[in-house]
Structure formats: C-alpha cells, structure tokens
XYZ file of C-alpha atoms in Angstrom:
371
model
C 0.000 0.000 0.000
C 1.459 3.309 -1.096
C 0.551 6.567 0.646
C 0.926 9.865 -1.275
C 3.957 11.737 0.032
C 5.299 8.730 1.926
C 8.621 9.000 0.073
C 9.266 12.225 1.993
C 8.669 10.693 5.439
C 12.260 9.425 5.960
C 13.578 12.950 5.314
C 10.859 14.459 7.523
C 11.785 11.990 10.251
C 15.456 12.898 10.025
C 14.820 16.655 10.141
C 12.268 16.336 12.953
C 14.550 14.211 15.135
C 17.367 16.730 14.904
C 15.032 19.712 15.291
C 13.705 18.198 18.538
C 17.229 17.531 19.759
C 18.396 21.073 18.990
C 15.317 22.627 20.637
C 15.492 20.664 23.900
C 19.281 20.988 24.048
C 19.003 24.754 23.798
C 16.323 24.632 26.492
C 18.700 22.629 28.690
C 21.486 25.142 28.084
C 19.160 28.071 28.720
C 17.630 26.763 31.936
C 20.475 24.580 33.278
C 17.646 22.265 34.301
C 18.498 18.596 34.890
C 15.197 17.486 33.416
C 15.894 19.110 30.067
C 19.439 17.692 30.078
C 18.026 14.177 30.454
C 15.434 14.776 27.726
C 18.151 16.251 25.514
C 20.260 13.110 25.951
C 17.284 10.925 25.049
C 16.626 13.094 21.987
C 20.220 12.657 20.835
C 19.844 8.873 21.057
C 16.682 9.180 18.965
C 18.315 11.550 16.476
C 21.375 9.347 15.956
C 19.270 6.258 15.147
C 22.449 4.238 14.769
C 21.079 1.643 12.377
C 19.320 3.850 9.805
C 21.394 7.036 9.860
C 24.921 5.841 10.695
C 25.547 2.131 10.208
C 23.580 1.500 7.012
C 25.073 4.487 5.099
C 28.527 3.219 6.084
C 27.715 -0.248 4.829
C 27.892 -1.710 8.329
C 25.223 -4.243 9.196
C 24.213 -5.637 12.559
C 24.784 -9.352 13.050
C 21.343 -10.992 12.542
C 21.811 -13.044 15.706
C 22.410 -9.878 17.748
C 19.767 -7.769 16.040
C 16.905 -8.833 18.314
C 18.818 -7.334 21.268
C 20.517 -4.375 19.580
C 17.263 -3.097 18.064
C 15.604 -2.832 21.492
C 18.411 -1.202 23.497
C 17.603 2.372 22.289
C 13.949 1.928 23.322
C 14.929 1.249 26.925
C 17.613 3.950 27.063
C 15.305 6.533 25.515
C 12.321 5.620 27.701
C 14.245 5.619 30.991
C 15.874 9.002 30.283
C 12.552 10.533 29.202
C 10.717 9.352 32.328
C 13.561 10.552 34.546
C 13.572 13.941 32.818
C 9.784 14.237 33.134
C 10.061 13.653 36.896
C 12.445 16.612 37.089
C 10.159 18.856 35.041
C 7.182 18.067 37.266
C 8.804 17.987 40.703
C 12.006 19.996 40.177
C 14.060 17.086 41.515
C 14.183 13.315 41.707
C 12.610 12.124 44.928
C 13.418 8.808 46.612
C 10.351 7.081 45.171
C 11.306 8.235 41.662
C 14.754 6.708 42.114
C 13.066 3.430 43.040
C 10.871 3.576 39.921
C 13.812 4.300 37.621
C 15.940 1.601 39.254
C 13.177 -0.990 38.937
C 12.604 -0.121 35.279
C 16.332 -0.351 34.592
C 16.556 -3.802 36.183
C 13.500 -5.056 34.281
C 14.962 -3.715 31.037
C 18.271 -5.451 31.778
C 16.535 -8.778 32.336
C 14.396 -8.366 29.211
C 17.457 -7.752 27.027
C 19.003 -10.995 28.277
C 15.763 -12.881 27.661
C 15.833 -11.651 24.053
C 18.942 -13.810 23.582
C 17.026 -16.900 24.671
C 14.109 -18.812 23.182
C 11.634 -17.531 25.807
C 9.833 -15.285 23.311
C 8.154 -17.127 20.478
C 7.221 -14.205 18.189
C 8.392 -10.712 17.174
C 5.295 -9.292 18.895
C 6.345 -10.766 22.239
C 9.929 -9.522 21.855
C 8.779 -5.971 21.096
C 6.133 -5.820 23.809
C 8.040 -4.303 26.760
C 10.480 -2.105 24.754
C 7.568 -0.539 22.854
C 5.579 -0.055 26.057
C 8.528 1.696 27.741
C 9.204 3.917 24.728
C 5.579 4.769 24.013
C 4.606 5.151 27.656
C 7.546 7.489 28.288
C 6.537 9.731 25.378
C 2.931 9.839 26.557
C 3.999 10.634 30.132
C 6.362 13.412 29.030
C 3.682 14.866 26.746
C 1.170 14.923 29.611
C 3.683 16.612 31.960
C 4.530 19.239 29.346
C 0.866 19.877 28.575
C -0.152 20.216 32.225
C 2.834 21.936 33.840
C 4.995 23.582 31.181
C 3.227 24.482 27.931
C 0.665 27.257 27.405
C -2.610 25.819 26.204
C -4.340 27.548 23.343
C -1.025 28.343 21.628
C 0.966 26.568 18.887
C 3.255 25.310 21.669
C 0.719 22.552 22.438
C 1.864 20.835 19.243
C 4.961 19.794 21.217
C 3.260 17.677 23.913
C 0.459 16.412 21.691
C 2.867 15.339 18.975
C 4.739 13.338 21.626
C 1.525 11.851 23.036
C 0.331 10.697 19.610
C 3.788 9.345 18.755
C 3.835 7.507 22.080
C 0.401 5.994 21.470
C 1.584 4.777 18.074
C 4.658 3.164 19.657
C 2.543 1.423 22.306
C 0.584 -0.304 19.540
C 3.743 -1.156 17.581
C 4.074 -4.827 18.667
C 0.717 -5.536 17.000
C 0.344 -2.964 14.213
C 3.900 -3.375 12.900
C 3.009 -6.849 11.655
C -0.301 -5.908 10.025
C 0.633 -5.597 6.367
C -1.918 -2.965 5.394
C -1.329 -0.788 8.495
C 2.487 -0.848 8.649
C 3.039 1.862 5.979
C 0.261 3.966 7.509
C 1.896 3.678 10.926
C 5.275 4.691 9.531
C 3.638 7.670 7.799
C 1.794 8.740 10.967
C 4.966 8.400 13.043
C 6.756 10.853 10.771
C 3.854 13.311 10.912
C 3.513 13.127 14.715
C 7.257 13.641 15.193
C 7.188 16.651 12.851
C 4.228 18.135 14.762
C 6.166 17.759 18.033
C 9.236 19.397 16.489
C 7.236 22.423 15.295
C 5.723 22.879 18.758
C 9.110 22.458 20.459
C 10.689 25.150 18.286
C 7.837 27.545 19.078
C 8.059 26.751 22.794
C 11.837 27.119 23.069
C 12.661 29.946 20.692
C 9.437 32.022 20.798
C 8.067 31.519 24.328
C 6.436 34.915 24.962
C 3.249 35.776 23.100
C 3.240 39.296 21.592
C 0.871 41.765 23.210
C -2.469 42.149 21.476
C -3.132 45.617 22.910
C -1.027 48.629 23.756
C -0.823 50.050 27.255
C -3.211 52.829 28.056
C -2.456 54.522 30.346
C 1.262 53.868 30.743
C 3.693 54.937 33.501
C 6.350 57.563 32.749
C 9.525 56.384 31.073
C 12.647 56.015 33.185
C 14.078 54.038 36.107
C 12.521 54.699 39.496
C 13.103 53.678 43.106
C 10.328 53.171 45.650
C 10.529 52.097 49.274
C 7.255 50.145 49.377
C 4.613 48.664 47.121
C 1.996 50.981 48.606
C 4.049 54.034 47.681
C 4.499 52.689 44.156
C 0.804 52.084 43.595
C -0.165 55.478 45.024
C 2.130 57.342 42.633
C 2.097 55.148 39.501
C -1.098 53.156 39.882
C -1.354 49.388 40.155
C 1.293 48.392 37.641
C 0.224 44.730 37.829
C -3.124 45.673 36.308
C -1.564 47.519 33.349
C -1.064 45.367 30.213
C 2.516 45.185 29.062
C 4.031 44.933 32.556
C 6.603 42.333 33.605
C 6.376 41.619 37.337
C 9.255 40.039 39.269
C 7.898 39.129 42.657
C 7.763 36.868 45.705
C 4.152 37.809 46.423
C 1.667 35.052 47.254
C 0.196 34.238 43.855
C -3.277 33.639 45.245
C -3.360 37.281 46.333
C -1.454 38.633 43.352
C -3.662 37.026 40.678
C -6.672 39.057 41.746
C -4.955 42.263 40.594
C -3.256 41.033 37.432
C -4.144 42.077 33.912
C -4.419 39.118 31.488
C -1.490 40.595 29.556
C 0.809 40.897 32.545
C 3.847 38.633 32.546
C 4.896 37.406 36.006
C 8.141 35.767 37.081
C 7.545 34.291 40.502
C 10.915 33.903 42.247
C 10.911 30.649 44.184
C 12.848 27.455 44.784
C 9.659 25.442 45.250
C 8.658 25.125 41.583
C 9.954 25.677 38.084
C 8.218 26.420 34.801
C 4.891 27.770 33.682
C 2.156 27.948 36.323
C -0.613 29.963 34.666
C -1.581 30.957 31.142
C -3.735 34.090 31.509
C -1.959 35.993 32.941
C 1.284 34.267 32.027
C 3.067 33.233 35.235
C 6.441 31.482 35.363
C 8.126 30.085 38.462
C 11.899 30.487 38.342
C 14.713 29.844 40.806
C 16.342 32.954 42.343
C 19.768 31.636 41.319
C 18.896 31.608 37.602
C 19.493 35.311 37.089
C 21.002 34.908 33.616
C 17.980 32.972 32.416
C 15.632 35.530 33.979
C 17.505 38.312 32.175
C 17.138 36.480 28.874
C 13.403 35.929 29.393
C 12.846 39.599 30.223
C 14.848 40.614 27.146
C 12.515 38.492 25.031
C 9.496 40.090 26.686
C 10.835 43.553 25.832
C 11.300 42.422 22.243
C 7.649 41.295 22.172
C 6.303 44.682 23.319
C 6.397 44.634 27.125
C 7.668 48.006 28.322
C 7.293 48.169 32.122
C 9.455 46.053 34.432
C 8.332 45.986 38.056
C 10.854 44.427 40.480
C 9.889 43.790 44.092
C 11.988 40.695 44.818
C 15.442 42.270 44.911
C 15.988 41.465 48.586
C 15.442 37.759 47.906
C 17.662 37.808 44.828
C 20.358 39.503 46.897
C 19.998 36.902 49.647
C 20.462 34.034 47.186
C 23.079 35.557 44.869
C 24.817 38.289 46.842
C 24.576 42.014 46.269
C 27.190 42.184 43.511
C 25.481 39.656 41.225
C 22.049 41.072 41.980
C 23.020 44.666 41.189
C 24.592 43.495 37.926
C 21.239 41.936 37.087
C 19.451 45.222 37.833
C 21.889 47.331 35.820
C 21.545 44.936 32.895
C 17.775 45.359 33.061
C 18.157 49.118 33.351
C 20.236 49.344 30.179
C 17.774 47.175 28.238
C 14.714 49.074 29.436
C 16.238 52.487 28.749
C 17.242 51.346 25.262
C 13.622 50.341 24.580
C 12.188 53.573 25.995
C 10.432 51.693 28.805
C 10.005 51.923 32.556
C 11.883 50.060 35.301
C 10.465 50.256 38.800
C 12.444 48.913 41.750
C 10.760 48.445 45.127
C 13.206 47.856 47.963
C 13.355 48.416 51.702
C 16.533 50.504 52.250
C 16.981 48.994 55.704
C 18.213 45.722 54.151
C 21.139 47.565 52.521
C 24.341 48.843 54.030
C 25.458 52.400 53.299
C 27.620 51.505 50.305
C 24.904 49.382 48.723
C 22.303 52.088 49.285
C 24.484 54.706 47.571
C 24.881 52.460 44.516
C 21.129 51.899 44.268
C 20.307 55.592 44.737
C 22.901 56.583 42.135
C 21.392 54.308 39.490
C 17.697 54.779 40.317
C 15.772 57.999 40.689
C 13.315 58.367 43.566
C 9.934 59.221 42.042
C 8.418 62.449 43.293
C-alpha cells in the first residue's frame, strides 16, 4: 500500500529528530535544568538512530543473531531518560520514590534484554512488547507533563506535547500494528507526521516563548528608572502596575493574592525554589529559581522584544539573599540598560533597611526616587 507523500517521510523523520534535539538541548542550556538535560540526551539517542542514519550508510550491518537485542536497546535507554527527565520537570528534583521507579525499570529492562537472547519469546510481537511499552509510555507521560505543567494551552506550543503523546500511542501499539501488512506503511507515515508536529511545537516553545501583546498600554507609567521604598508608595504614585497590560512583574508575592490584581497581559516571574516552569496561562506566570538570574535576564529581554515596556521588580531582597549584592546589582543594571534602550520603565521596590550604606548609595545613584 502506497501513501501519497510517503517517500518524503524518511527525510521528515530525520529533520524532525534533529530539530527536537536542537530545541530541547538549547532549552537545557538556557535553563540549566536537569530534566531538560536528560530529555536532551534521550533526543540525541533518537536523532542518531544508529542503524538507519549511521551504520547503514557506512555499509555496516548488525549481526542478525544480535539484532533482536541491539534493536531494542535504544527503546529502553530513551524511555528511561525521558521518564527521569519528566520527573524533574514536574517535581524539580528526583525524589526517593522516583529513584526506586527508575531503578526498577532499569533492572526489568536489563533482564528483558538478556531474555531476548534466549528462546523464551516465540514471536516478534512478544519480543517488542516491553520495549515498545517503555518507549511509548515514556513519550505519553512526558507529553502529559509538558501539557499540564509547562506548555501554554491555546497556543501553537501545544503541538509539542500532543505530537509526543500521539507518537507515544503509536509506539505502544507497535508490537501488534507493525506486523499488520496494510497498516504498517500507515503507521510509519503517521509516526513521521507526529514527530514533525512535536518538532514544530518544540521550536515555538523554546525559541518564541512569549506571546506578543495584542493591545497597547493605556495609560502607561512615565519612562525612566525609578526607586520606591514600598509597594503601597508605588501604587499610590504610579497606579497598580500589575493591572496595566505590558508589565513584567518580578515578585515573591503570594500568587493567590497577586492574581486578583493582574491584567491578562501581565507577565509574572515568581521567584521561588519550590517550583519551576509555567504555572498559569492568563496571565502568564512562570516560576523560576532565584539563582537563575542569567535565564531571567534572557526571558525579560525576550518580553521587551515582544512589546512589554514596564518592568516591576519587588523581589530584589530575595535575589540579593540568594546571589549576593554584587550579582544582583549586575542583574538590575543589565535590566536598566535594556529598558532604557527600549524607551520603557523600570520600577524597583526595595526596603533601604536591608542595605548597608555603600549598597544604598549604589542603588540611589542608578535609580531615581519618584516624586
């Protein structure tokens, strides 16, 4: 059975595998997150596809007697790394119970690979059963984690998790459908399409994560960089900045209280060690570790490029506690230069009592007290 366009699927597969690898690797580099590193490693294994993309073009062929084992090793490696990475994305760390799960799966995979060298399994379907379940289940689990905890729904980014979920579902059925003559080419075709869909969503998610503003700010605060000693003073003189579209808020405020005053087009970076990643869609709220100042700077730079023009910082004390004053003031001055270059507004709220005299002079020299 020939499907129109099926001749292009091998090329689409190749491009999609490497596009996914590049996207998640950049995400790992950008966030320094262990979860993305693990997913990046799994993606490299998938992109290499030793048999089709490396060994066959070199004229090297796997020994037929070893093929039953060699063909299943990548499934287990890929699945274990993906599940491990998904744990990190959801929980921010690997807990003791997750270590038990990963260890148990590794041991089961080890035993299965040895059994493949015996005559225990009587058919190709039996041999492929567990490897396909691990691979497909891992993709489905990662897709669900991304969809629920990381990706903004209602945006093209959802192509990333749903492409993975559909690809995973296809792999789960592989032990049966692979040996149905009429369905095998359809399955291969669908696999290429689902992988391409995931790659498109991953590129959007990684390289274009902030949605452009649909409306302009009206009214808007005055341009410049300003220093306030309390949130109340700020709101009295400039209005509730959180309720003005086009504002980026960097805060430690309790989100349950904060969300009541947020405009749907406010972008919030909640500084915390408890969670990581996207928490809300409208308004857009990200949780980010206080030690990831470079990543935070990059995300704010992207927001400025998308049309956000007011940066409201009321978590400087916490950033200073976690990173020291020198690194934290460098972060502020970097923001100041970017905001001034864009003709925007940077508002810093800080209690001067947490600063020593030298630190206070530096802050007051760089920021103007609003009158």
